[in-house]
Amino acid sequence: MYIAPPKRSTDMSNRSNLMPEAVQGFTNVKPVSFEDTSIAFSSQSDFKLRKTYWLFALMNKGWVVKLGTFFIKIALRLHLPIKLLIKNTIFDQFCGGESIRDCEKTIRNLHDVHVGTILDYSVEGEDTEKSFDETTLEILRTIERASESKDIPFSVFKVTGIASMELLEAIQIGDSLNKEQKAEFDRVMHRVDTLCRRAYERNVRIFVDAEESWIQDTIDTLAYEMMDRYNHERPVVYNTYQMYRWESFSHLQRDTAEAHAKGYYLGVKLVRGAYLEKERLRAHEEEYQDPIQATKEDTDRDFNMAIEFCLEHRDIISMCLGTHNEESCEYCVDHMKEFGIAPDDSHIYFAQLLGMSDNISYNLANAGYNVAKYVPYGPVDTVMPYLFRRADENKSIAGQSSREFTLVSDELKRRKTCRSK
Ligand SMILES: Cc1cc2nc3c(=O)[nH]c(=O)nc-3n(C[C@H](O)[C@H](O)[C@H](O)COP(=O)(O)OP(=O)(O)OC[C@H]3O[C@@H](n4cnc5c(N)ncnc54)[C@H](O)[C@@H]3O)c2cc1C
């Protein structure tokens, strides 16, 4: 039987308040407007902007995305020569390149507008011990690169990039592991520890991305073990909270209390969550309680509650807001002002994906807030699942143009008007 997620009250009055802080006024803060497309696209030449326009115009059409995805998958399988086309279009928009070296130009461009880079090695679907070891080595390279400059404030990894999904799930459901599986999990723990230890040694902060609910408990356990090892002096390891899960807010409260009791800093990346349809479908098919909130409004409410909670507990929590939602960013900016927190407080970051929501990233950075972009990279065919998700996200919904398409169109119109004056 399918069980719907529970409804929760919006009453926040009985939330735990572990360490309230004195609130001071903060006056000299620049206002932020996410509508300013001149700042958002300041680094794009007319040619580049027109190219971006055509790309988003195509992605805006649902049928183009569907057909394009279908044909690209077939063409790649048949080894047809379409890589150059992909590289010059969608890959160029959303990825930094195929290697760290390729990303250097993007790192510099973002630096020029005071936006940091988070090198995200985005290879997906590789599932062998050899590929897990290679991915670990590549992430170590991103940590080394991050340690060389302030332009790269965080590193990041996905546990499924270095461990098999089946193993993570078997551990989550409490299966008894055979000798081989135990050795496999020892290797996973070793890889995770190698990454977090190197981040600690190089003074680089590292995100652990959140994934599907049926492996997330295992990921959480690994992340908190790492925080207990490396977050006692400063926040190094950050775990990700998906606020589309109705349990996440109470987990955040629970984990804050635990971090406090054990004396380590809690690193928190707040997101809404990327696997909604997959989660709902599986819960329905396998007849367990849907882990996702009943409505988008419930997700938004918990996202805001989590922002406020993290800001209130900033003496122990360091937070990064991974979102393209303008209202959430505004909510955070307003509460930072209210709590007297400086825009460039090193414990508060905003992050968006490369090629998306530049109106948020560039305008926040221009007003002095800490901002970074995930810059995905990797061989073209292995980052395709990531690119398909971006294309899907940017198609029009209910006849409305996608936000990105509207913003680029507005900026082109603005430039035309300026020239004709
Ligand atoms: C820097 C960065 C890092 C990220 N890291 C991760 C990560 O580690 N793990 C991960 O899972 N995702 C991650 N994401 C993706 C993120 O979870 C969202 O999918 C994406 O950002 C869209 O959400 P939003 O807050 O930007 O915007 P919005 O457009 O306001 O929200 C869309 C989101 O709302 C939620 N939602 C939509 N409809 C409903 C509904 N009916 N009921 C309940 N909830 C609903 C879904 O989560 C959906 O993705 C990351 C995003 C960014 C920008």
CSV table of C-alpha atoms in Angstrom, one decimal, residues 48-295:
chain,number,residue,atom,x,y,z
A,48,LYS,CA,28.4,34.6,-26.8
A,49,LEU,CA,25.0,35.9,-25.5
A,50,ARG,CA,23.4,35.3,-28.9
A,51,LYS,CA,24.7,31.7,-28.8
A,52,THR,CA,23.3,31.3,-25.3
A,53,TYR,CA,20.0,32.7,-26.5
A,54,TRP,CA,19.7,30.1,-29.3
A,55,LEU,CA,20.7,27.3,-27.0
A,56,PHE,CA,18.1,28.2,-24.4
A,57,ALA,CA,15.5,28.9,-27.1
A,58,LEU,CA,16.0,25.3,-28.4
A,59,MET,CA,15.9,23.8,-24.9
A,60,ASN,CA,12.8,25.8,-24.2
A,61,LYS,CA,10.9,23.5,-26.5
A,62,GLY,CA,10.1,20.3,-24.8
A,63,TRP,CA,9.9,18.2,-28.0
A,64,VAL,CA,13.4,19.4,-29.0
A,65,VAL,CA,14.8,18.2,-25.7
A,66,LYS,CA,13.0,14.9,-26.0
A,67,LEU,CA,14.0,14.2,-29.6
A,68,GLY,CA,17.5,15.6,-29.1
A,69,THR,CA,18.1,13.4,-26.0
A,70,PHE,CA,16.9,10.4,-27.9
A,71,PHE,CA,19.1,11.0,-31.0
A,72,ILE,CA,22.2,12.0,-29.0
A,73,LYS,CA,22.0,8.7,-27.0
A,74,ILE,CA,21.7,6.7,-30.2
A,75,ALA,CA,24.5,8.6,-31.9
A,76,LEU,CA,26.9,8.2,-29.0
A,77,ARG,CA,26.1,4.5,-28.8
A,78,LEU,CA,26.8,4.1,-32.6
A,79,HIS,CA,30.0,6.2,-32.2
A,80,LEU,CA,28.7,8.8,-34.7
A,81,PRO,CA,30.9,11.9,-34.9
A,82,ILE,CA,28.7,14.3,-32.9
A,83,LYS,CA,31.0,15.1,-30.0
A,84,LEU,CA,32.2,18.3,-31.6
A,85,LEU,CA,28.6,19.5,-32.0
A,86,ILE,CA,27.9,18.7,-28.3
A,87,LYS,CA,31.1,20.3,-27.2
A,88,ASN,CA,30.4,23.6,-28.9
A,89,THR,CA,26.8,23.8,-27.7
A,90,ILE,CA,25.4,22.3,-24.5
A,91,PHE,CA,28.7,21.1,-23.1
A,92,ASP,CA,30.2,24.6,-23.6
A,93,GLN,CA,27.3,26.2,-21.8
A,94,PHE,CA,27.2,23.9,-18.7
A,95,CYS,CA,30.7,22.4,-18.4
A,96,GLY,CA,34.2,23.8,-17.8
A,97,GLY,CA,35.9,21.3,-20.1
A,98,GLU,CA,37.2,17.8,-20.2
A,99,SER,CA,40.0,18.3,-17.7
A,100,ILE,CA,41.0,20.6,-14.8
A,101,ARG,CA,43.4,22.3,-17.2
A,102,ASP,CA,40.4,23.0,-19.6
A,103,CYS,CA,38.6,24.7,-16.7
A,104,GLU,CA,41.3,27.3,-16.0
A,105,LYS,CA,39.7,29.8,-18.3
A,106,THR,CA,36.3,29.5,-16.6
A,107,ILE,CA,38.0,29.8,-13.2
A,108,ARG,CA,39.6,33.0,-14.3
A,109,ASN,CA,36.4,34.4,-15.8
A,110,LEU,CA,34.5,33.7,-12.6
A,111,HIS,CA,37.3,35.2,-10.5
A,112,ASP,CA,36.9,38.4,-12.5
A,113,VAL,CA,33.4,38.8,-11.2
A,114,HIS,CA,34.3,37.6,-7.7
A,115,VAL,CA,32.6,34.2,-8.1
A,116,GLY,CA,34.4,31.1,-6.9
A,117,THR,CA,34.7,27.8,-8.7
A,118,ILE,CA,33.8,24.3,-7.4
A,119,LEU,CA,35.5,21.8,-9.7
A,120,ASP,CA,32.9,18.9,-10.0
A,121,TYR,CA,34.3,15.8,-11.7
A,122,SER,CA,31.0,14.7,-13.2
A,123,VAL,CA,31.6,11.3,-14.6
A,124,GLU,CA,28.5,9.2,-14.1
A,125,GLY,CA,27.5,5.5,-14.7
A,126,GLU,CA,31.0,4.0,-14.3
A,127,ASP,CA,30.7,1.2,-11.9
A,128,THR,CA,34.0,-0.7,-11.4
A,129,GLU,CA,36.6,-0.8,-8.7
A,130,LYS,CA,39.1,0.6,-11.3
A,131,SER,CA,36.9,3.5,-12.1
A,132,PHE,CA,36.2,4.2,-8.4
A,133,ASP,CA,40.0,4.4,-7.8
A,134,GLU,CA,40.5,6.6,-10.9
A,135,THR,CA,37.7,8.9,-9.7
A,136,THR,CA,39.3,9.2,-6.3
A,137,LEU,CA,42.6,10.2,-7.8
A,138,GLU,CA,40.8,12.8,-10.0
A,139,ILE,CA,39.0,14.3,-7.0
A,140,LEU,CA,42.3,14.4,-5.1
A,141,ARG,CA,43.6,16.5,-8.0
A,142,THR,CA,40.7,18.9,-7.6
A,143,ILE,CA,41.6,19.2,-3.9
A,144,GLU,CA,45.2,20.0,-4.8
A,145,ARG,CA,44.1,22.6,-7.3
A,146,ALA,CA,41.7,24.1,-4.8
A,147,SER,CA,44.5,24.4,-2.3
A,148,GLU,CA,46.5,26.6,-4.7
A,149,SER,CA,44.1,29.5,-4.8
A,150,LYS,CA,41.3,31.3,-3.1
A,151,ASP,CA,39.3,31.1,-6.3
A,152,ILE,CA,38.2,27.5,-5.5
A,153,PRO,CA,36.5,27.6,-2.0
A,154,PHE,CA,35.2,24.0,-2.0
A,155,SER,CA,35.8,20.6,-3.5
A,156,VAL,CA,33.0,18.1,-4.0
A,157,PHE,CA,32.4,14.4,-4.6
A,158,LYS,CA,29.5,12.0,-5.0
A,159,VAL,CA,29.8,8.8,-3.0
A,160,THR,CA,28.4,6.8,-6.0
A,161,GLY,CA,31.4,8.0,-8.0
A,162,ILE,CA,33.7,6.0,-5.7
A,163,ALA,CA,31.3,3.2,-4.5
A,164,SER,CA,28.7,0.8,-5.9
A,165,MET,CA,25.1,1.7,-5.4
A,166,GLU,CA,24.2,-1.9,-4.6
A,167,LEU,CA,26.7,-2.0,-1.8
A,168,LEU,CA,25.6,1.3,-0.3
A,169,GLU,CA,22.0,0.0,-0.4
A,170,ALA,CA,22.9,-3.3,1.1
A,171,ILE,CA,24.5,-1.5,4.0
A,172,GLN,CA,21.5,0.8,4.4
A,173,ILE,CA,19.0,-2.1,4.7
A,174,GLY,CA,21.3,-3.9,7.1
A,175,ASP,CA,22.1,-6.9,4.9
A,176,SER,CA,24.8,-9.1,6.3
A,177,LEU,CA,27.8,-8.6,4.1
A,178,ASN,CA,30.0,-11.5,2.9
A,179,LYS,CA,33.8,-11.3,3.1
A,180,GLU,CA,34.1,-9.8,-0.4
A,181,GLN,CA,31.5,-7.1,0.3
A,182,LYS,CA,33.2,-6.3,3.6
A,183,ALA,CA,36.5,-5.8,1.8
A,184,GLU,CA,34.7,-3.7,-0.8
A,185,PHE,CA,33.2,-1.4,1.9
A,186,ASP,CA,36.6,-1.1,3.6
A,187,ARG,CA,37.9,0.2,0.3
A,188,VAL,CA,35.0,2.7,0.1
A,189,MET,CA,35.7,4.0,3.6
A,190,HIS,CA,39.4,4.3,2.7
A,191,ARG,CA,38.6,6.3,-0.4
A,192,VAL,CA,36.2,8.6,1.5
A,193,ASP,CA,38.8,9.1,4.3
A,194,THR,CA,41.6,9.7,1.8
A,195,LEU,CA,39.6,12.6,0.2
A,196,CYS,CA,38.5,14.2,3.5
A,197,ARG,CA,41.9,13.8,5.0
A,198,ARG,CA,43.6,15.5,2.0
A,199,ALA,CA,41.0,18.3,2.2
A,200,TYR,CA,41.8,18.7,5.9
A,201,GLU,CA,45.6,18.7,5.3
A,202,ARG,CA,45.3,21.2,2.4
A,203,ASN,CA,42.8,23.4,4.2
A,204,VAL,CA,40.1,22.9,1.6
A,205,ARG,CA,36.4,22.5,2.4
A,206,ILE,CA,34.7,19.5,0.8
A,207,PHE,CA,31.0,18.8,0.0
A,208,VAL,CA,29.5,15.3,0.1
A,209,ASP,CA,26.7,15.5,-2.5
A,210,ALA,CA,23.3,14.0,-1.5
A,211,GLU,CA,21.8,11.2,-3.6
A,212,GLU,CA,18.8,8.8,-3.6
A,213,SER,CA,17.1,8.1,-0.3
A,214,TRP,CA,17.8,4.3,-0.4
A,215,ILE,CA,21.5,5.0,-0.1
A,216,GLN,CA,21.5,8.3,1.7
A,217,ASP,CA,21.6,6.9,5.2
A,218,THR,CA,24.9,5.2,4.3
A,219,ILE,CA,26.2,8.4,2.8
A,220,ASP,CA,25.1,10.3,6.0
A,221,THR,CA,26.9,7.9,8.3
A,222,LEU,CA,30.1,8.2,6.3
A,223,ALA,CA,29.8,12.0,6.2
A,224,TYR,CA,29.3,12.4,10.0
A,225,GLU,CA,32.2,10.0,10.7
A,226,MET,CA,34.4,12.3,8.6
A,227,MET,CA,33.1,15.4,10.3
A,228,ASP,CA,33.9,13.8,13.7
A,229,ARG,CA,37.5,13.2,12.3
A,230,TYR,CA,38.2,16.4,10.5
A,231,ASN,CA,35.7,19.2,11.6
A,232,HIS,CA,36.9,19.7,15.2
A,233,GLU,CA,39.1,22.8,14.4
A,234,ARG,CA,37.2,24.2,11.5
A,235,PRO,CA,34.4,23.1,9.1
A,236,VAL,CA,36.0,20.9,6.4
A,237,VAL,CA,33.4,18.3,5.5
A,238,TYR,CA,29.9,19.4,4.5
A,239,ASN,CA,27.0,17.0,4.2
A,240,THR,CA,24.0,17.8,1.9
A,241,TYR,CA,20.4,18.2,3.2
A,242,GLN,CA,17.7,17.7,0.6
A,243,MET,CA,14.7,19.7,1.9
A,244,TYR,CA,12.3,17.9,-0.4
A,245,ARG,CA,12.5,15.1,2.2
A,246,TRP,CA,10.1,15.6,5.0
A,247,GLU,CA,12.6,14.2,7.5
A,248,SER,CA,15.4,16.5,6.6
A,249,PHE,CA,14.6,19.4,8.9
A,250,SER,CA,14.4,17.2,12.0
A,251,HIS,CA,17.7,15.5,10.9
A,252,LEU,CA,19.3,18.9,10.7
A,253,GLN,CA,18.2,19.6,14.3
A,254,ARG,CA,19.4,16.2,15.4
A,255,ASP,CA,22.8,16.5,13.7
A,256,THR,CA,23.4,20.0,15.1
A,257,ALA,CA,22.8,18.6,18.6
A,258,GLU,CA,25.1,15.7,17.9
A,259,ALA,CA,27.8,18.0,16.5
A,260,HIS,CA,27.5,20.2,19.6
A,261,ALA,CA,27.8,17.2,21.9
A,262,LYS,CA,30.8,15.8,20.1
A,263,GLY,CA,32.4,19.2,19.7
A,264,TYR,CA,32.8,19.4,15.9
A,265,TYR,CA,31.5,22.0,13.3
A,266,LEU,CA,28.6,20.9,11.2
A,267,GLY,CA,29.1,21.6,7.5
A,268,VAL,CA,25.7,22.0,5.8
A,269,LYS,CA,24.9,22.2,2.1
A,270,LEU,CA,21.2,23.0,1.7
A,271,VAL,CA,19.4,21.9,-1.5
A,272,ARG,CA,15.8,21.0,-2.4
A,273,GLY,CA,16.7,17.7,-4.0
A,274,ALA,CA,17.2,16.4,-7.5
A,275,TYR,CA,15.6,13.0,-7.7
A,276,LEU,CA,11.9,13.8,-7.0
A,277,GLU,CA,10.3,11.7,-9.8
A,278,LYS,CA,12.5,8.7,-9.2
A,279,GLU,CA,11.8,8.8,-5.4
A,280,ARG,CA,8.1,9.0,-5.8
A,281,LEU,CA,8.0,6.3,-8.5
A,282,ARG,CA,10.0,3.8,-6.4
A,283,ALA,CA,8.0,4.5,-3.2
A,284,HIS,CA,4.8,3.9,-5.2
A,285,GLU,CA,6.1,0.7,-6.9
A,286,GLU,CA,7.6,-0.8,-3.8
A,287,GLU,CA,4.8,0.4,-1.5
A,288,TYR,CA,6.7,2.2,1.2
A,289,GLN,CA,6.1,5.7,2.7
A,290,ASP,CA,7.0,8.4,0.2
A,291,PRO,CA,10.1,10.2,1.6
A,292,ILE,CA,9.3,13.4,-0.4
A,293,GLN,CA,7.2,16.3,0.9
A,294,ALA,CA,3.6,16.3,-0.1
A,295,THR,CA,3.9,19.6,-2.0
